[in-house]
mmCIF file of N, CA and C in Angstrom:
data_model
loop_
_atom_site.group_PDB
_atom_site.id
_atom_site.type_symbol
_atom_site.label_atom_id
_atom_site.label_comp_id
_atom_site.label_asym_id
_atom_site.label_seq_id
_atom_site.Cartn_x
_atom_site.Cartn_y
_atom_site.Cartn_z
ATOM 1 N N MET A 1 -33.822 -52.692 -19.904
ATOM 2 C CA MET A 1 -33.522 -52.261 -18.561
ATOM 3 C C MET A 1 -32.070 -51.783 -18.447
ATOM 4 N N ALA A 2 -31.170 -52.499 -19.094
ATOM 5 C CA ALA A 2 -29.758 -52.120 -19.049
ATOM 6 C C ALA A 2 -29.536 -50.776 -19.728
ATOM 7 N N ALA A 3 -30.273 -50.508 -20.803
ATOM 8 C CA ALA A 3 -30.141 -49.226 -21.503
ATOM 9 C C ALA A 3 -30.618 -48.084 -20.616
ATOM 10 N N THR A 4 -31.690 -48.319 -19.845
ATOM 11 C CA THR A 4 -32.205 -47.298 -18.935
ATOM 12 C C THR A 4 -31.176 -46.986 -17.864
ATOM 13 N N ARG A 5 -30.545 -48.042 -17.310
ATOM 14 C CA ARG A 5 -29.504 -47.829 -16.293
ATOM 15 C C ARG A 5 -28.332 -47.045 -16.868
ATOM 16 N N THR A 6 -27.938 -47.359 -18.085
ATOM 17 C CA THR A 6 -26.831 -46.667 -18.727
ATOM 18 C C THR A 6 -27.156 -45.192 -18.925
ATOM 19 N N ILE A 7 -28.382 -44.919 -19.361
ATOM 20 C CA ILE A 7 -28.797 -43.523 -19.557
ATOM 21 C C ILE A 7 -28.823 -42.794 -18.224
ATOM 22 N N LEU A 8 -29.378 -43.435 -17.183
ATOM 23 C CA LEU A 8 -29.423 -42.810 -15.852
ATOM 24 C C LEU A 8 -28.018 -42.545 -15.319
ATOM 25 N N LEU A 9 -27.098 -43.482 -15.523
ATOM 26 C CA LEU A 9 -25.712 -43.278 -15.090
ATOM 27 C C LEU A 9 -25.069 -42.121 -15.854
ATOM 28 N N ALA A 10 -25.344 -42.022 -17.144
ATOM 29 C CA ALA A 10 -24.785 -40.936 -17.955
ATOM 30 C C ALA A 10 -25.325 -39.588 -17.483
ATOM 31 N N VAL A 11 -26.633 -39.522 -17.211
ATOM 32 C CA VAL A 11 -27.237 -38.276 -16.724
ATOM 33 C C VAL A 11 -26.662 -37.911 -15.360
ATOM 34 N N ALA A 12 -26.525 -38.893 -14.476
ATOM 35 C CA ALA A 12 -25.957 -38.639 -13.150
ATOM 36 C C ALA A 12 -24.513 -38.147 -13.262
ATOM 37 N N ALA A 13 -23.749 -38.756 -14.142
ATOM 38 C CA ALA A 13 -22.357 -38.328 -14.330
ATOM 39 C C ALA A 13 -22.292 -36.903 -14.852
ATOM 40 N N MET A 14 -23.175 -36.554 -15.786
ATOM 41 C CA MET A 14 -23.193 -35.188 -16.316
ATOM 42 C C MET A 14 -23.577 -34.194 -15.216
ATOM 43 N N ALA A 15 -24.525 -34.556 -14.370
ATOM 44 C CA ALA A 15 -24.933 -33.670 -13.281
ATOM 45 C C ALA A 15 -23.789 -33.449 -12.310
ATOM 46 N N ILE A 16 -23.070 -34.512 -11.989
ATOM 47 C CA ILE A 16 -21.933 -34.393 -11.072
ATOM 48 C C ILE A 16 -20.834 -33.549 -11.701
ATOM 49 N N LEU A 17 -20.540 -33.770 -12.967
ATOM 50 C CA LEU A 17 -19.498 -32.997 -13.640
ATOM 51 C C LEU A 17 -19.884 -31.526 -13.752
ATOM 52 N N SER A 18 -21.151 -31.239 -14.029
ATOM 53 C CA SER A 18 -21.541 -29.836 -14.151
ATOM 54 C C SER A 18 -21.487 -29.143 -12.806
ATOM 55 N N THR A 19 -21.813 -29.847 -11.719
ATOM 56 C CA THR A 19 -21.711 -29.261 -10.382
ATOM 57 C C THR A 19 -20.248 -29.032 -10.025
ATOM 58 N N ALA A 20 -19.400 -29.986 -10.372
ATOM 59 C CA ALA A 20 -17.986 -29.873 -10.047
ATOM 60 C C ALA A 20 -17.312 -28.753 -10.824
ATOM 61 N N SER A 21 -17.857 -28.380 -11.991
ATOM 62 C CA SER A 21 -17.213 -27.353 -12.797
ATOM 63 C C SER A 21 -17.675 -25.941 -12.441
ATOM 64 N N ALA A 22 -18.634 -25.802 -11.521
ATOM 65 C CA ALA A 22 -19.100 -24.478 -11.116
ATOM 66 C C ALA A 22 -17.956 -23.715 -10.448
ATOM 67 N N ALA A 23 -17.845 -22.443 -10.790
ATOM 68 C CA ALA A 23 -16.778 -21.614 -10.234
ATOM 69 C C ALA A 23 -17.366 -20.622 -9.245
ATOM 70 N N ILE A 24 -16.535 -20.173 -8.329
ATOM 71 C CA ILE A 24 -16.920 -19.128 -7.379
ATOM 72 C C ILE A 24 -16.029 -17.932 -7.665
ATOM 73 N N TYR A 25 -16.655 -16.792 -7.938
ATOM 74 C CA TYR A 25 -15.923 -15.563 -8.230
ATOM 75 C C TYR A 25 -16.179 -14.559 -7.122
ATOM 76 N N LYS A 26 -15.123 -13.927 -6.654
ATOM 77 C CA LYS A 26 -15.252 -12.820 -5.721
ATOM 78 C C LYS A 26 -15.072 -11.545 -6.528
ATOM 79 N N VAL A 27 -16.077 -10.685 -6.508
ATOM 80 C CA VAL A 27 -16.035 -9.468 -7.305
ATOM 81 C C VAL A 27 -14.830 -8.640 -6.885
ATOM 82 N N GLY A 28 -14.027 -8.259 -7.858
ATOM 83 C CA GLY A 28 -12.841 -7.460 -7.595
ATOM 84 C C GLY A 28 -11.597 -8.265 -7.291
ATOM 85 N N GLU A 29 -11.703 -9.619 -7.355
ATOM 86 C CA GLU A 29 -10.525 -10.415 -7.064
ATOM 87 C C GLU A 29 -9.394 -10.048 -8.012
ATOM 88 N N PRO A 30 -8.152 -10.164 -7.672
ATOM 89 C CA PRO A 30 -7.657 -11.027 -6.615
ATOM 90 C C PRO A 30 -7.814 -10.449 -5.208
ATOM 91 N N GLY A 31 -7.997 -9.148 -5.053
ATOM 92 C CA GLY A 31 -8.209 -8.593 -3.720
ATOM 93 C C GLY A 31 -9.509 -9.071 -3.115
ATOM 94 N N GLY A 32 -10.522 -9.260 -3.957
ATOM 95 C CA GLY A 32 -11.765 -9.850 -3.516
ATOM 96 C C GLY A 32 -12.686 -8.933 -2.743
ATOM 97 N N ALA A 33 -12.481 -7.638 -2.817
ATOM 98 C CA ALA A 33 -13.361 -6.705 -2.123
ATOM 99 C C ALA A 33 -13.819 -5.624 -3.086
ATOM 100 N N TRP A 34 -15.006 -5.119 -2.853
ATOM 101 C CA TRP A 34 -15.589 -4.056 -3.669
ATOM 102 C C TRP A 34 -14.840 -2.769 -3.369
ATOM 103 N N ASP A 35 -14.348 -2.103 -4.396
ATOM 104 C CA ASP A 35 -13.690 -0.820 -4.196
ATOM 105 C C ASP A 35 -13.979 0.086 -5.376
ATOM 106 N N LEU A 36 -13.599 1.329 -5.267
ATOM 107 C CA LEU A 36 -13.891 2.291 -6.327
ATOM 108 C C LEU A 36 -12.782 2.383 -7.371
ATOM 109 N N SER A 37 -11.691 1.659 -7.168
ATOM 110 C CA SER A 37 -10.580 1.746 -8.116
ATOM 111 C C SER A 37 -10.596 0.628 -9.158
ATOM 112 N N THR A 38 -11.399 -0.400 -8.960
ATOM 113 C CA THR A 38 -11.448 -1.521 -9.892
ATOM 114 C C THR A 38 -12.391 -1.211 -11.049
ATOM 115 N N ASN A 39 -11.961 -1.515 -12.257
ATOM 116 C CA ASN A 39 -12.816 -1.396 -13.430
ATOM 117 C C ASN A 39 -13.576 -2.714 -13.553
ATOM 118 N N TYR A 40 -14.838 -2.719 -13.094
ATOM 119 C CA TYR A 40 -15.603 -3.955 -13.042
ATOM 120 C C TYR A 40 -16.016 -4.453 -14.420
ATOM 121 N N GLY A 41 -16.130 -3.566 -15.396
ATOM 122 C CA GLY A 41 -16.394 -4.006 -16.761
ATOM 123 C C GLY A 41 -15.249 -4.850 -17.283
ATOM 124 N N THR A 42 -14.027 -4.394 -17.057
ATOM 125 C CA THR A 42 -12.839 -5.147 -17.460
ATOM 126 C C THR A 42 -12.748 -6.451 -16.685
ATOM 127 N N TRP A 43 -13.002 -6.375 -15.380
ATOM 128 C CA TRP A 43 -12.950 -7.570 -14.527
ATOM 129 C C TRP A 43 -13.930 -8.622 -15.045
ATOM 130 N N ALA A 44 -15.185 -8.231 -15.296
ATOM 131 C CA ALA A 44 -16.205 -9.189 -15.729
ATOM 132 C C ALA A 44 -15.914 -9.733 -17.125
ATOM 133 N N SER A 45 -15.417 -8.879 -18.025
ATOM 134 C CA SER A 45 -15.178 -9.339 -19.395
ATOM 135 C C SER A 45 -13.999 -10.303 -19.483
ATOM 136 N N SER A 46 -13.171 -10.379 -18.437
ATOM 137 C CA SER A 46 -12.036 -11.300 -18.454
ATOM 138 C C SER A 46 -12.407 -12.678 -17.915
ATOM 139 N N ARG A 47 -13.675 -12.874 -17.558
ATOM 140 C CA ARG A 47 -14.139 -14.157 -17.046
ATOM 141 C C ARG A 47 -15.172 -14.772 -17.982
ATOM 142 N N ASN A 48 -15.274 -16.079 -17.909
ATOM 143 C CA ASN A 48 -16.257 -16.807 -18.700
ATOM 144 C C ASN A 48 -17.260 -17.418 -17.722
ATOM 145 N N PHE A 49 -18.348 -16.689 -17.430
ATOM 146 C CA PHE A 49 -19.320 -17.115 -16.442
ATOM 147 C C PHE A 49 -20.240 -18.193 -17.013
ATOM 148 N N HIS A 50 -20.687 -19.084 -16.122
ATOM 149 C CA HIS A 50 -21.616 -20.150 -16.475
ATOM 150 C C HIS A 50 -22.805 -20.104 -15.516
ATOM 151 N N ALA A 51 -23.899 -20.731 -15.920
ATOM 152 C CA ALA A 51 -25.134 -20.679 -15.131
ATOM 153 C C ALA A 51 -24.954 -21.203 -13.715
ATOM 154 N N SER A 52 -24.089 -22.147 -13.488
ATOM 155 C CA SER A 52 -23.929 -22.727 -12.153
ATOM 156 C C SER A 52 -22.898 -22.000 -11.296
ATOM 157 N N ASP A 53 -22.254 -20.966 -11.831
ATOM 158 C CA ASP A 53 -21.244 -20.219 -11.076
ATOM 159 C C ASP A 53 -21.884 -19.389 -9.980
ATOM 160 N N GLN A 54 -21.056 -19.038 -8.998
ATOM 161 C CA GLN A 54 -21.479 -18.143 -7.925
ATOM 162 C C GLN A 54 -20.638 -16.876 -7.991
ATOM 163 N N ILE A 55 -21.279 -15.744 -7.752
ATOM 164 C CA ILE A 55 -20.573 -14.469 -7.703
ATOM 165 C C ILE A 55 -20.768 -13.892 -6.307
ATOM 166 N N ILE A 56 -19.677 -13.606 -5.625
ATOM 167 C CA ILE A 56 -19.732 -13.123 -4.246
ATOM 168 C C ILE A 56 -19.312 -11.661 -4.213
ATOM 169 N N PHE A 57 -20.156 -10.819 -3.620
ATOM 170 C CA PHE A 57 -19.865 -9.401 -3.432
ATOM 171 C C PHE A 57 -19.480 -9.186 -1.976
ATOM 172 N N LYS A 58 -18.263 -8.696 -1.724
ATOM 173 C CA LYS A 58 -17.849 -8.327 -0.377
ATOM 174 C C LYS A 58 -17.746 -6.814 -0.343
ATOM 175 N N TYR A 59 -18.469 -6.178 0.571
ATOM 176 C CA TYR A 59 -18.493 -4.727 0.622
ATOM 177 C C TYR A 59 -18.886 -4.269 2.015
ATOM 178 N N SER A 60 -18.663 -3.010 2.292
ATOM 179 C CA SER A 60 -19.062 -2.417 3.560
ATOM 180 C C SER A 60 -20.502 -1.933 3.436
ATOM 181 N N PRO A 61 -21.443 -2.500 4.209
ATOM 182 C CA PRO A 61 -22.840 -2.069 4.083
ATOM 183 C C PRO A 61 -23.058 -0.618 4.523
ATOM 184 N N GLN A 62 -22.092 -0.040 5.243
ATOM 185 C CA GLN A 62 -22.204 1.364 5.622
ATOM 186 C C GLN A 62 -21.930 2.286 4.442
ATOM 187 N N ALA A 63 -21.210 1.790 3.444
ATOM 188 C CA ALA A 63 -20.807 2.649 2.328
ATOM 189 C C ALA A 63 -21.424 2.247 0.992
ATOM 190 N N HIS A 64 -21.863 0.992 0.866
ATOM 191 C CA HIS A 64 -22.327 0.515 -0.431
ATOM 192 C C HIS A 64 -23.539 -0.390 -0.267
ATOM 193 N N ASP A 65 -24.222 -0.602 -1.352
ATOM 194 C CA ASP A 65 -25.246 -1.628 -1.418
ATOM 195 C C ASP A 65 -25.147 -2.284 -2.786
ATOM 196 N N VAL A 66 -25.710 -3.457 -2.910
ATOM 197 C CA VAL A 66 -25.672 -4.188 -4.168
ATOM 198 C C VAL A 66 -27.110 -4.537 -4.526
ATOM 199 N N LEU A 67 -27.525 -4.104 -5.684
ATOM 200 C CA LEU A 67 -28.863 -4.391 -6.176
ATOM 201 C C LEU A 67 -28.752 -5.073 -7.517
ATOM 202 N N GLU A 68 -29.641 -6.002 -7.769
ATOM 203 C CA GLU A 68 -29.670 -6.619 -9.093
ATOM 204 C C GLU A 68 -30.609 -5.785 -9.954
ATOM 205 N N VAL A 69 -30.012 -4.926 -10.741
ATOM 206 C CA VAL A 69 -30.774 -4.046 -11.621
ATOM 207 C C VAL A 69 -30.082 -4.070 -12.968
ATOM 208 N N SER A 70 -30.857 -4.213 -13.993
ATOM 209 C CA SER A 70 -30.257 -4.196 -15.320
ATOM 210 C C SER A 70 -30.674 -2.933 -16.059
ATOM 211 N N LYS A 71 -29.930 -2.612 -17.086
ATOM 212 C CA LYS A 71 -30.268 -1.468 -17.937
ATOM 213 C C LYS A 71 -31.690 -1.615 -18.454
ATOM 214 N N THR A 72 -32.096 -2.845 -18.710
ATOM 215 C CA THR A 72 -33.439 -3.106 -19.214
ATOM 216 C C THR A 72 -34.500 -2.649 -18.221
ATOM 217 N N ASP A 73 -34.231 -2.798 -16.896
ATOM 218 C CA ASP A 73 -35.204 -2.373 -15.888
ATOM 219 C C ASP A 73 -35.494 -0.882 -16.019
ATOM 220 N N TYR A 74 -34.475 -0.076 -16.168
ATOM 221 C CA TYR A 74 -34.677 1.362 -16.303
ATOM 222 C C TYR A 74 -35.289 1.714 -17.657
ATOM 223 N N ASP A 75 -34.863 1.009 -18.694
ATOM 224 C CA ASP A 75 -35.463 1.234 -20.013
ATOM 225 C C ASP A 75 -36.954 0.942 -19.955
ATOM 226 N N SER A 76 -37.315 -0.150 -19.289
ATOM 227 C CA SER A 76 -38.719 -0.520 -19.161
ATOM 228 C C SER A 76 -39.488 0.527 -18.360
ATOM 229 N N TRP A 77 -38.908 0.980 -17.265
ATOM 230 C CA TRP A 77 -39.552 2.005 -16.436
ATOM 231 C C TRP A 77 -39.800 3.264 -17.249
ATOM 232 N N ALA A 78 -38.770 3.740 -17.931
ATOM 233 C CA ALA A 78 -38.902 4.987 -18.692
ATOM 234 C C ALA A 78 -39.877 4.829 -19.855
ATOM 235 N N SER A 79 -39.862 3.677 -20.509
ATOM 236 C CA SER A 79 -40.738 3.505 -21.670
ATOM 237 C C SER A 79 -42.208 3.381 -21.279
ATOM 238 N N SER A 80 -42.471 3.138 -20.000
ATOM 239 C CA SER A 80 -43.863 3.017 -19.563
ATOM 240 C C SER A 80 -44.454 4.372 -19.144
ATOM 241 N N ARG A 81 -43.699 5.444 -19.338
ATOM 242 C CA ARG A 81 -44.161 6.775 -18.962
ATOM 243 C C ARG A 81 -44.139 7.709 -20.161
ATOM 244 N N ASN A 82 -45.008 8.681 -20.122
ATOM 245 C CA ASN A 82 -45.030 9.713 -21.148
ATOM 246 C C ASN A 82 -44.479 10.993 -20.545
ATOM 247 N N PHE A 83 -43.249 11.296 -20.867
ATOM 248 C CA PHE A 83 -42.624 12.516 -20.366
ATOM 249 C C PHE A 83 -42.933 13.667 -21.314
ATOM 250 N N HIS A 84 -43.009 14.849 -20.768
ATOM 251 C CA HIS A 84 -43.316 16.049 -21.555
ATOM 252 C C HIS A 84 -42.333 17.152 -21.192
ATOM 253 N N ALA A 85 -42.124 18.060 -22.126
ATOM 254 C CA ALA A 85 -41.333 19.253 -21.813
ATOM 255 C C ALA A 85 -42.017 19.922 -20.630
ATOM 256 N N SER A 86 -41.262 20.364 -19.685
ATOM 257 C CA SER A 86 -41.661 20.979 -18.413
ATOM 258 C C SER A 86 -41.803 19.957 -17.286
ATOM 259 N N ASP A 87 -41.719 18.636 -17.570
ATOM 260 C CA ASP A 87 -41.689 17.643 -16.492
ATOM 261 C C ASP A 87 -40.340 17.719 -15.789
ATOM 262 N N GLN A 88 -40.284 17.151 -14.607
ATOM 263 C CA GLN A 88 -39.038 17.070 -13.861
ATOM 264 C C GLN A 88 -38.814 15.629 -13.440
ATOM 265 N N ILE A 89 -37.564 15.219 -13.474
ATOM 266 C CA ILE A 89 -37.166 13.912 -12.957
ATOM 267 C C ILE A 89 -36.309 14.194 -11.726
ATOM 268 N N ILE A 90 -36.623 13.522 -10.623
ATOM 269 C CA ILE A 90 -35.879 13.735 -9.385
ATOM 270 C C ILE A 90 -35.101 12.460 -9.069
ATOM 271 N N PHE A 91 -33.801 12.607 -8.883
ATOM 272 C CA PHE A 91 -32.936 11.501 -8.492
ATOM 273 C C PHE A 91 -32.640 11.652 -7.004
ATOM 274 N N LYS A 92 -33.039 10.676 -6.197
ATOM 275 C CA LYS A 92 -32.766 10.673 -4.759
ATOM 276 C C LYS A 92 -31.839 9.503 -4.467
ATOM 277 N N TYR A 93 -30.734 9.773 -3.779
ATOM 278 C CA TYR A 93 -29.734 8.753 -3.500
ATOM 279 C C TYR A 93 -28.788 9.284 -2.435
ATOM 280 N N SER A 94 -27.930 8.420 -1.929
ATOM 281 C CA SER A 94 -26.920 8.825 -0.947
ATOM 282 C C SER A 94 -25.748 9.465 -1.684
ATOM 283 N N PRO A 95 -25.520 10.775 -1.495
ATOM 284 C CA PRO A 95 -24.409 11.418 -2.216
ATOM 285 C C PRO A 95 -23.030 10.944 -1.743
ATOM 286 N N GLN A 96 -22.954 10.330 -0.582
ATOM 287 C CA GLN A 96 -21.669 9.795 -0.124
ATOM 288 C C GLN A 96 -21.278 8.547 -0.916
ATOM 289 N N ALA A 97 -22.271 7.875 -1.497
ATOM 290 C CA ALA A 97 -21.992 6.618 -2.186
ATOM 291 C C ALA A 97 -22.248 6.659 -3.683
ATOM 292 N N HIS A 98 -23.036 7.646 -4.158
ATOM 293 C CA HIS A 98 -23.441 7.631 -5.558
ATOM 294 C C HIS A 98 -23.427 9.028 -6.162
ATOM 295 N N ASP A 99 -23.580 9.073 -7.463
ATOM 296 C CA ASP A 99 -23.818 10.300 -8.200
ATOM 297 C C ASP A 99 -24.613 9.922 -9.457
ATOM 298 N N VAL A 100 -25.024 10.897 -10.209
ATOM 299 C CA VAL A 100 -25.760 10.655 -11.447
ATOM 300 C C VAL A 100 -25.076 11.451 -12.543
ATOM 301 N N LEU A 101 -24.817 10.800 -13.659
ATOM 302 C CA LEU A 101 -24.203 11.473 -14.798
ATOM 303 C C LEU A 101 -25.169 11.435 -15.972
ATOM 304 N N GLU A 102 -25.320 12.568 -16.625
ATOM 305 C CA GLU A 102 -26.024 12.568 -17.900
ATOM 306 C C GLU A 102 -24.966 12.329 -18.968
ATOM 307 N N VAL A 103 -25.244 11.367 -19.851
ATOM 308 C CA VAL A 103 -24.259 10.972 -20.854
ATOM 309 C C VAL A 103 -24.919 10.869 -22.233
ATOM 310 N N SER A 104 -24.091 10.734 -23.249
ATOM 311 C CA SER A 104 -24.591 10.530 -24.615
ATOM 312 C C SER A 104 -25.127 9.105 -24.752
ATOM 313 N N LYS A 105 -25.863 8.840 -25.822
ATOM 314 C CA LYS A 105 -26.374 7.492 -26.078
ATOM 315 C C LYS A 105 -25.224 6.501 -26.219
ATOM 316 N N THR A 106 -24.177 6.913 -26.906
ATOM 317 C CA THR A 106 -23.012 6.036 -27.079
ATOM 318 C C THR A 106 -22.406 5.673 -25.729
ATOM 319 N N ASP A 107 -22.228 6.666 -24.860
ATOM 320 C CA ASP A 107 -21.662 6.399 -23.533
ATOM 321 C C ASP A 107 -22.625 5.563 -22.691
ATOM 322 N N TYR A 108 -23.920 5.798 -22.814
ATOM 323 C CA TYR A 108 -24.910 5.005 -22.089
ATOM 324 C C TYR A 108 -24.849 3.546 -22.525
ATOM 325 N N ASP A 109 -24.841 3.313 -23.831
ATOM 326 C CA ASP A 109 -24.813 1.949 -24.356
ATOM 327 C C ASP A 109 -23.555 1.204 -23.949
ATOM 328 N N SER A 110 -22.441 1.927 -23.783
ATOM 329 C CA SER A 110 -21.182 1.278 -23.408
ATOM 330 C C SER A 110 -20.874 1.428 -21.916
ATOM 331 N N CYS A 111 -21.791 2.053 -21.174
ATOM 332 C CA CYS A 111 -21.600 2.306 -19.731
ATOM 333 C C CYS A 111 -20.329 3.101 -19.464
ATOM 334 N N SER A 112 -20.025 4.035 -20.320
ATOM 335 C CA SER A 112 -18.833 4.861 -20.151
ATOM 336 C C SER A 112 -19.177 6.147 -19.407
ATOM 337 N N THR A 113 -18.357 6.464 -18.413
ATOM 338 C CA THR A 113 -18.537 7.695 -17.647
ATOM 339 C C THR A 113 -17.435 8.706 -17.949
ATOM 340 N N ALA A 114 -16.675 8.472 -19.004
ATOM 341 C CA ALA A 114 -15.507 9.291 -19.303
ATOM 342 C C ALA A 114 -15.843 10.721 -19.736
ATOM 343 N N SER A 115 -16.978 10.934 -20.390
ATOM 344 C CA SER A 115 -17.301 12.258 -20.937
ATOM 345 C C SER A 115 -18.740 12.670 -20.603
ATOM 346 N N PRO A 116 -19.032 12.888 -19.320
ATOM 347 C CA PRO A 116 -20.415 13.228 -18.974
ATOM 348 C C PRO A 116 -20.835 14.591 -19.521
ATOM 349 N N ILE A 117 -22.102 14.701 -19.885
ATOM 350 C CA ILE A 117 -22.681 15.986 -20.278
ATOM 351 C C ILE A 117 -22.897 16.828 -19.034
ATOM 352 N N ALA A 118 -23.341 16.174 -17.958
ATOM 353 C CA ALA A 118 -23.562 16.845 -16.674
ATOM 354 C C ALA A 118 -23.317 15.856 -15.552
ATOM 355 N N THR A 119 -22.856 16.355 -14.412
ATOM 356 C CA THR A 119 -22.645 15.536 -13.224
ATOM 357 C C THR A 119 -23.539 16.072 -12.111
ATOM 358 N N LEU A 120 -24.338 15.193 -11.535
ATOM 359 C CA LEU A 120 -25.236 15.551 -10.445
ATOM 360 C C LEU A 120 -24.765 14.806 -9.198
ATOM 361 N N ASN A 121 -24.672 15.500 -8.076
ATOM 362 C CA ASN A 121 -24.145 14.821 -6.899
ATOM 363 C C ASN A 121 -24.708 15.316 -5.568
ATOM 364 N N SER A 122 -25.880 15.924 -5.572
ATOM 365 C CA SER A 122 -26.445 16.431 -4.310
ATOM 366 C C SER A 122 -27.205 15.352 -3.544
ATOM 367 N N GLY A 123 -27.641 14.303 -4.215
ATOM 368 C CA GLY A 123 -28.466 13.289 -3.573
ATOM 369 C C GLY A 123 -29.949 13.582 -3.695
ATOM 370 N N ASN A 124 -30.276 14.775 -4.180
ATOM 371 C CA ASN A 124 -31.669 15.183 -4.389
ATOM 372 C C ASN A 124 -31.693 16.074 -5.624
ATOM 373 N N ASP A 125 -31.324 15.494 -6.754
ATOM 374 C CA ASP A 125 -31.138 16.266 -7.978
ATOM 375 C C ASP A 125 -32.420 16.325 -8.798
ATOM 376 N N VAL A 126 -32.740 17.513 -9.268
ATOM 377 C CA VAL A 126 -33.922 17.730 -10.093
ATOM 378 C C VAL A 126 -33.460 18.055 -11.505
ATOM 379 N N VAL A 127 -33.925 17.269 -12.464
ATOM 380 C CA VAL A 127 -33.600 17.487 -13.866
ATOM 381 C C VAL A 127 -34.881 17.958 -14.547
ATOM 382 N N SER A 128 -34.860 19.160 -15.057
ATOM 383 C CA SER A 128 -36.017 19.698 -15.780
ATOM 384 C C SER A 128 -35.926 19.296 -17.241
ATOM 385 N N LEU A 129 -37.009 18.761 -17.754
ATOM 386 C CA LEU A 129 -37.064 18.392 -19.163
ATOM 387 C C LEU A 129 -37.585 19.605 -19.927
ATOM 388 N N THR A 130 -36.700 20.225 -20.667
ATOM 389 C CA THR A 130 -37.061 21.473 -21.350
ATOM 390 C C THR A 130 -37.383 21.280 -22.824
ATOM 391 N N THR A 131 -36.979 20.152 -23.394
ATOM 392 C CA THR A 131 -37.238 19.879 -24.807
ATOM 393 C C THR A 131 -37.648 18.414 -24.958
ATOM 394 N N THR A 132 -38.195 18.076 -26.100
ATOM 395 C CA THR A 132 -38.500 16.674 -26.370
ATOM 396 C C THR A 132 -37.223 15.963 -26.779
ATOM 397 N N GLY A 133 -37.203 14.659 -26.635
ATOM 398 C CA GLY A 133 -36.033 13.875 -27.011
ATOM 399 C C GLY A 133 -35.647 12.928 -25.902
ATOM 400 N N THR A 134 -34.632 12.155 -26.146
ATOM 401 C CA THR A 134 -34.165 11.148 -25.203
ATOM 402 C C THR A 134 -32.910 11.644 -24.501
ATOM 403 N N ARG A 135 -32.879 11.455 -23.192
ATOM 404 C CA ARG A 135 -31.692 11.787 -22.397
ATOM 405 C C ARG A 135 -31.272 10.529 -21.656
ATOM 406 N N TYR A 136 -29.975 10.423 -21.384
ATOM 407 C CA TYR A 136 -29.424 9.209 -20.807
ATOM 408 C C TYR A 136 -28.697 9.533 -19.516
ATOM 409 N N PHE A 137 -28.970 8.734 -18.477
ATOM 410 C CA PHE A 137 -28.374 8.933 -17.156
ATOM 411 C C PHE A 137 -27.808 7.610 -16.649
ATOM 412 N N ILE A 138 -26.627 7.679 -16.031
ATOM 413 C CA ILE A 138 -26.014 6.525 -15.389
ATOM 414 C C ILE A 138 -25.332 7.003 -14.113
ATOM 415 N N SER A 139 -24.852 6.053 -13.312
ATOM 416 C CA SER A 139 -24.121 6.386 -12.097
ATOM 417 C C SER A 139 -22.659 6.060 -12.288
ATOM 418 N N ASP A 140 -21.809 6.899 -11.734
ATOM 419 C CA ASP A 140 -20.367 6.691 -11.810
ATOM 420 C C ASP A 140 -19.874 5.901 -10.604
ATOM 421 N N SER A 141 -20.694 5.737 -9.594
ATOM 422 C CA SER A 141 -20.259 5.067 -8.371
ATOM 423 C C SER A 141 -20.825 3.688 -8.270
#
């Protein structure tokens, strides 16, 4: 019985310590607000996130939105379709808040927008697929 109590106390202590060690991060801190001048890749790579941490996004809902989307989501979407030469891909978005860049595989894998192949910014962009092969698109905003 004493061993069970000791184990329960140890588990309780670990739970309390893990809760106490959770951090709260404000995206873009130290200013703590979403802006277009912050390099969020650099910001995120300078932190050591843990499962119990909280990440807070502060932004103007009139100008921005925050979606939980990963590169894998788009990879999965694209891989579930059979595209053909002469197909068209249409990007619809708010041009005041976003754009679409066609980039190389290297830039796509590193999320770099430094050397786009093409920049689309109308909010209703049509990309015609004229040849077979893989093309990569990301947003700069």
